[in-house]
Short mmCIF file of C-alpha atoms in Angstrom, two decimals:
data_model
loop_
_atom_site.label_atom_id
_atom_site.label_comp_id
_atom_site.label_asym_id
_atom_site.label_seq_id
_atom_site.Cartn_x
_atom_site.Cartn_y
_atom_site.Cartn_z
CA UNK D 1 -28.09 -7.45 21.65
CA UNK D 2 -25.24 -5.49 22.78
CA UNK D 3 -23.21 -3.22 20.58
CA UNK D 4 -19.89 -4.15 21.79
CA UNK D 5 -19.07 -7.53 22.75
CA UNK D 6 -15.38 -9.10 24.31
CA UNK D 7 -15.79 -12.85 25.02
CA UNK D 8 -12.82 -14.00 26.94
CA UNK D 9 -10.18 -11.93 24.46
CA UNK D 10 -6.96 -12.20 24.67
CA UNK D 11 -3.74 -10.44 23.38
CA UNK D 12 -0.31 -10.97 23.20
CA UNK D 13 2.67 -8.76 22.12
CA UNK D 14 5.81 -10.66 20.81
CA UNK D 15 4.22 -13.82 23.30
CA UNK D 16 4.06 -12.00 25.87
CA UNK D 17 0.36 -11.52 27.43
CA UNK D 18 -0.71 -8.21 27.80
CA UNK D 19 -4.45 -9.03 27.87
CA UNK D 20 -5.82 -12.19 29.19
CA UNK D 21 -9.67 -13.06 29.28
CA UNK D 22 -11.59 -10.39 28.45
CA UNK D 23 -15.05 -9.77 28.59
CA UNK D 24 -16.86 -6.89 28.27
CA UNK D 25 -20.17 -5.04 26.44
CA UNK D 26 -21.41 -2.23 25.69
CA UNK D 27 -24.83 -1.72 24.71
CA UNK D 28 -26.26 0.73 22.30
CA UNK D 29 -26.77 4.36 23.86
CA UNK D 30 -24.40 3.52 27.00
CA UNK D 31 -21.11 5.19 28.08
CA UNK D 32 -18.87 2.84 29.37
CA UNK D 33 -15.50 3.32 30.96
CA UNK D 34 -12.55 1.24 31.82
CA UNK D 35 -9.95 2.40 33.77
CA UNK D 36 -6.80 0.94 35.00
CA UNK D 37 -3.46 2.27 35.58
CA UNK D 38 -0.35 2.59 32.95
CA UNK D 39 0.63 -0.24 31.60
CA UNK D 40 -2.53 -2.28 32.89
CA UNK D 41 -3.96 -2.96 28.99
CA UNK D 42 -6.35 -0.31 27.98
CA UNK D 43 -5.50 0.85 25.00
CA UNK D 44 -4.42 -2.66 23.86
CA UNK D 45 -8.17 -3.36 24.35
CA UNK D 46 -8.61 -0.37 21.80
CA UNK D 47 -6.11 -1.53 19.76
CA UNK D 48 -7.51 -4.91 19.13
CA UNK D 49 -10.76 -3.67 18.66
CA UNK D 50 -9.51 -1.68 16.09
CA UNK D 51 -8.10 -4.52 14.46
CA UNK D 52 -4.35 -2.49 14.53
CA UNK D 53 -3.00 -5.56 17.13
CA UNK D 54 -4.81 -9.76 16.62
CA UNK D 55 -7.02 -11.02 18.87
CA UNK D 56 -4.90 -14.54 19.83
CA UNK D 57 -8.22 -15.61 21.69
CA UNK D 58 -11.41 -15.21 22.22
CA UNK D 59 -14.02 -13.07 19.80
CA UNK D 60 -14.94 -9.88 19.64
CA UNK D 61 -18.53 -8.73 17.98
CA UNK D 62 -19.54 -5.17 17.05
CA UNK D 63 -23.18 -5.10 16.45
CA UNK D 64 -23.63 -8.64 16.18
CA UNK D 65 -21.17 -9.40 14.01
CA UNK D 66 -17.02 -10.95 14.56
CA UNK D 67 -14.76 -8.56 13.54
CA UNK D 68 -11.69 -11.00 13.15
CA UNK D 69 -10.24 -10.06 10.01
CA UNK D 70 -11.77 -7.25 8.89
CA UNK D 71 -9.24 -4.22 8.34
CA UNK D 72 -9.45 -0.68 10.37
CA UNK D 73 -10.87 0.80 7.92
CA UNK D 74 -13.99 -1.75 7.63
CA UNK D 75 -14.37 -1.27 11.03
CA UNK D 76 -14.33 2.42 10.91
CA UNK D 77 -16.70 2.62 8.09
CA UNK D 78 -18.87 0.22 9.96
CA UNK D 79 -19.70 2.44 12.96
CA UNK D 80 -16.44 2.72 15.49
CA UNK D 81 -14.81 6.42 15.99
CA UNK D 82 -11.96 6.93 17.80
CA UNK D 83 -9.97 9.40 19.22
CA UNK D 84 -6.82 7.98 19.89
CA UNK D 85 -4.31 8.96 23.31
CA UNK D 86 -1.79 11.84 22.22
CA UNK D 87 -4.60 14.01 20.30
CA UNK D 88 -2.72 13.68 16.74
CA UNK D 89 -3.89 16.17 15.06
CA UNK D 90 -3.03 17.04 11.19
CA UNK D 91 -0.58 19.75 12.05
CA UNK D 92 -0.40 21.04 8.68
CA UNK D 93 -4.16 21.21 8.38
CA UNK D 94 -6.69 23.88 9.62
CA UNK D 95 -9.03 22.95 12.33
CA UNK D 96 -12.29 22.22 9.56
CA UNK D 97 -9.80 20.59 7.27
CA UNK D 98 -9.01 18.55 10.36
CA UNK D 99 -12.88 17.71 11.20
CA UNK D 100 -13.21 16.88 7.45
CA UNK D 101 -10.78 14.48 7.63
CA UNK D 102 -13.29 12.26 9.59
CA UNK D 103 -15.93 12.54 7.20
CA UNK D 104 -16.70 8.79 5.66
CA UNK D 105 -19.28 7.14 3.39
CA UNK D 106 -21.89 6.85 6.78
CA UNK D 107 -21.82 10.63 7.02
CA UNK D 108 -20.77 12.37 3.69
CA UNK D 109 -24.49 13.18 2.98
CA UNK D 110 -24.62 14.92 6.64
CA UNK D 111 -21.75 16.99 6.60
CA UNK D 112 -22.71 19.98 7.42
CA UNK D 113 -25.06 18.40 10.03
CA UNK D 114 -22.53 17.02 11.74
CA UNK D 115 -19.95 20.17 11.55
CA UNK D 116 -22.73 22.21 13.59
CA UNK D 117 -22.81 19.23 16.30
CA UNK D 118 -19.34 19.63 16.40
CA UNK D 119 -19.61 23.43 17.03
CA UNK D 120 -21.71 23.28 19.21
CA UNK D 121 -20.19 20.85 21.53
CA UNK D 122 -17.02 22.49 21.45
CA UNK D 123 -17.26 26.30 20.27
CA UNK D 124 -13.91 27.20 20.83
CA UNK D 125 -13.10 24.98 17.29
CA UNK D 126 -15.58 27.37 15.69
CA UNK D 127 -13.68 29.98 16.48
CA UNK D 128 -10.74 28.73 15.82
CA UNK D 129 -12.02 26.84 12.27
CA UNK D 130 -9.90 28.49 10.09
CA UNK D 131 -6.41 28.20 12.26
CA UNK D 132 -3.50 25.41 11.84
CA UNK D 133 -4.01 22.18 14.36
CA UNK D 134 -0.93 22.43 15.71
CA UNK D 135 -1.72 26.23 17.03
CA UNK D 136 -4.71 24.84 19.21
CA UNK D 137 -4.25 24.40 23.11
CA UNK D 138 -3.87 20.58 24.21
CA UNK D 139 -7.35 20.76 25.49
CA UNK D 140 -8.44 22.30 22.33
CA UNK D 141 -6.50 19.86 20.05
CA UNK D 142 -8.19 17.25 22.44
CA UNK D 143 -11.63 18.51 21.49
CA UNK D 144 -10.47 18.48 17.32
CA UNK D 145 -9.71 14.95 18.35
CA UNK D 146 -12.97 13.98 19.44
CA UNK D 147 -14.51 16.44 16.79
CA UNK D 148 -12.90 14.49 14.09
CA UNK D 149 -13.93 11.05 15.33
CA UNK D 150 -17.92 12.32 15.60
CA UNK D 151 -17.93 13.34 12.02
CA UNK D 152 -17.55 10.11 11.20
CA UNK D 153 -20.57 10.04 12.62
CA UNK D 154 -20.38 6.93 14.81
CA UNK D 155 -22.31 4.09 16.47
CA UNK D 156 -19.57 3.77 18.89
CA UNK D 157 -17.34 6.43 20.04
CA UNK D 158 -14.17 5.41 21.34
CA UNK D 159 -11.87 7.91 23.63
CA UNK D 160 -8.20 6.70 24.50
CA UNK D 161 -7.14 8.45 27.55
CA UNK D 162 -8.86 11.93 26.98
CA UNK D 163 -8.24 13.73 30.17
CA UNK D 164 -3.92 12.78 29.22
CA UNK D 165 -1.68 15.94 29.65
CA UNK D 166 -4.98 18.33 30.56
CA UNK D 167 -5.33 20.53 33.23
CA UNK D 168 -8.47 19.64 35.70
CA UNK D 169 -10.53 22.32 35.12
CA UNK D 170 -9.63 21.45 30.76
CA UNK D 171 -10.25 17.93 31.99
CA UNK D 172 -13.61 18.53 32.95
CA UNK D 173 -14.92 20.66 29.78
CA UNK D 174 -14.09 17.81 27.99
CA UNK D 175 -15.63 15.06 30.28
CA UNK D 176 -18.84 17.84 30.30
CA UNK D 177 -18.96 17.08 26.54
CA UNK D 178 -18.49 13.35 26.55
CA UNK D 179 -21.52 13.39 28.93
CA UNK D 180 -23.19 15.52 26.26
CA UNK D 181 -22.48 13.20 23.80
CA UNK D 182 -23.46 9.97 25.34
CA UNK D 183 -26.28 11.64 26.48
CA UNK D 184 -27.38 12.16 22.67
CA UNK D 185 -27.44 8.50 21.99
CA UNK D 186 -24.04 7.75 20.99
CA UNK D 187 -22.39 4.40 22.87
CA UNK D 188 -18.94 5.69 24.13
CA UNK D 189 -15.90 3.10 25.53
CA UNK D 190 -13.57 5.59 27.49
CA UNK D 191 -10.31 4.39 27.99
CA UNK D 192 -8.81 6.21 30.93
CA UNK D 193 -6.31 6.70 34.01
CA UNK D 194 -8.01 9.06 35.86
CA UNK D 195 -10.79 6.87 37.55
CA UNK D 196 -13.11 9.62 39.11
CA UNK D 197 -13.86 11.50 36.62
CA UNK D 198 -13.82 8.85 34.36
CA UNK D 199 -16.79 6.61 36.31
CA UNK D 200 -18.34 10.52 36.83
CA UNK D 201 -18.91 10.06 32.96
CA UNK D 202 -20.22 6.86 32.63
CA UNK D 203 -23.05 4.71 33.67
CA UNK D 204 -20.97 1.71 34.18
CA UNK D 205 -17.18 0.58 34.39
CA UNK D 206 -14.75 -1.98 34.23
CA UNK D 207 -11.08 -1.91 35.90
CA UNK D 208 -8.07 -3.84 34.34
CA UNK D 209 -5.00 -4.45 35.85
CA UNK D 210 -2.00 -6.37 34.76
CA UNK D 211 -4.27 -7.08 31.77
CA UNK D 212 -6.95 -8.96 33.24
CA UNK D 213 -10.21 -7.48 34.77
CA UNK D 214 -10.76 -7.12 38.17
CA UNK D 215 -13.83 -5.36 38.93
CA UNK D 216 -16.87 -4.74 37.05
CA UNK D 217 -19.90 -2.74 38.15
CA UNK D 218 -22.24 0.46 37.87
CA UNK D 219 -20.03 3.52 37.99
CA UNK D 220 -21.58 4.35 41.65
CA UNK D 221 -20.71 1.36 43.25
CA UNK D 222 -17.48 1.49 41.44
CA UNK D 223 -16.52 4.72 43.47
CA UNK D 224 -18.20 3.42 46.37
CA UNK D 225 -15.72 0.67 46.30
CA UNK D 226 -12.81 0.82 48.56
CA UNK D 227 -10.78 -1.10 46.38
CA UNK D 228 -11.01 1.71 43.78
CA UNK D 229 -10.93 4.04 46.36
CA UNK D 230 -7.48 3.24 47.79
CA UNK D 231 -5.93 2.52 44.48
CA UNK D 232 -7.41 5.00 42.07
CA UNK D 233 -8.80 8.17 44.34
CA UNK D 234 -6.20 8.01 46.51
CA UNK D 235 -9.01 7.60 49.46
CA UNK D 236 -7.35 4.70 52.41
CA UNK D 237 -9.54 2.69 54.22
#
């Protein structure tokens, strides 16, 4: 049974389609990206998963079961973690008052557990523990995103445009740790723009555009593809 499952979902804003038949899953243990460029639907995907926009069609299952109608916060304390596009931090917190924030019924008992996870996938925030959020680096902020959303600690990981405002060489620290992560057991759904190093990440991937998907595949023959080439990697044919 797959962890995450889209049958034929769609969403609108205002009537207006902005995601039309989608399906995708994610199985437990799996990273999983789906890239697509702005304004193609991503993080409307997230969004509906998350229950913050309605599903006008289709279903969506986590573990098994339809999550139409249950609030983000039943969803969150059922197993999804996310760390949504544009960081947003807790300015006015310290960096472990910000990773406590994502603390929840699954993981209260494993606090501390989780805390040296998160310090050891990204040291830099154990340094930095006892600093304000909004003093961190964007890449570092980017890592208290992700931070915050494992010590939830969830089934299912999800990443909203991580590599956003980085610098490459920032970009790929992070990507080295969503690796790490996935590689740990966690199921991760990556939202991103950035195609390579995106489908370098994963094991498989999907790409949207204009809200409807258009490829689907292992994340080798993805960037084998010259239809991903020429319109994500910037590679003609």
């Amino acid at each position: 049974m797959s962890l995450l499952g889209f049958e034929n979902v769609g969403v609108s804003y205002n009537g207006v389609p902005a995601v039309r038949g989608l399906s995708l899953h994610v199985e437990p243990g799996e990273t999983v990206c789906l890239v697509g460029s702005n304004g193609a639907g991503k993080s409307t995907v997230l969004k509906a998963l998350m229950g913050l926009v309605p599903a006008d069609e289709g279903v969506i299952r986590f573990a098994g079961e339809d999550v139409a109608g249950r609030k983000t916060e039943a969803r969150v304390a059922g197993g999804i973690g996310i760390a949504p596009e544009g960081r947003r931090v807790f300015p006015g917190l310290t960096v472990l008052e910000n990773l406590k924030v994502g603390v929840n019924a699954r993981s209260r008992d494993g606090m501390h557990d989780l805390l040296d996870l998160v310090y050891e996938l990204f040291p830099k925030l154990r340094e930095r523990r006892g600093q304000m959020g909004w003093s961190l680096s964007g890449g570092e902020q980017q890592m208290l995103t992700i931070g915050r959303a494992l010590m939830g600690r969830p089934r299912l990981l999800l990443l909203d445009e991580p590599s956003l405002g980085l610098a490459p060489l920032v970009s790929r620290d992070v990507f080295r740790s969503i690796k790490t992560i996935g590689g740990r057991g966690t199921a991760v759904l990556v939202v991103e723009q950035n195609a390579r190093i995106a489908l370098d990440a994963s094991h498989r991937g999907y790409v949207l555009e204009n809200g409807r998907l258009v490829l689907e595949g292992s994340s080798s023959d993805l960037l084998a593809d010259p239809r991903v080439k020429a319109a994500f990697l910037g590679e003609d044919q």
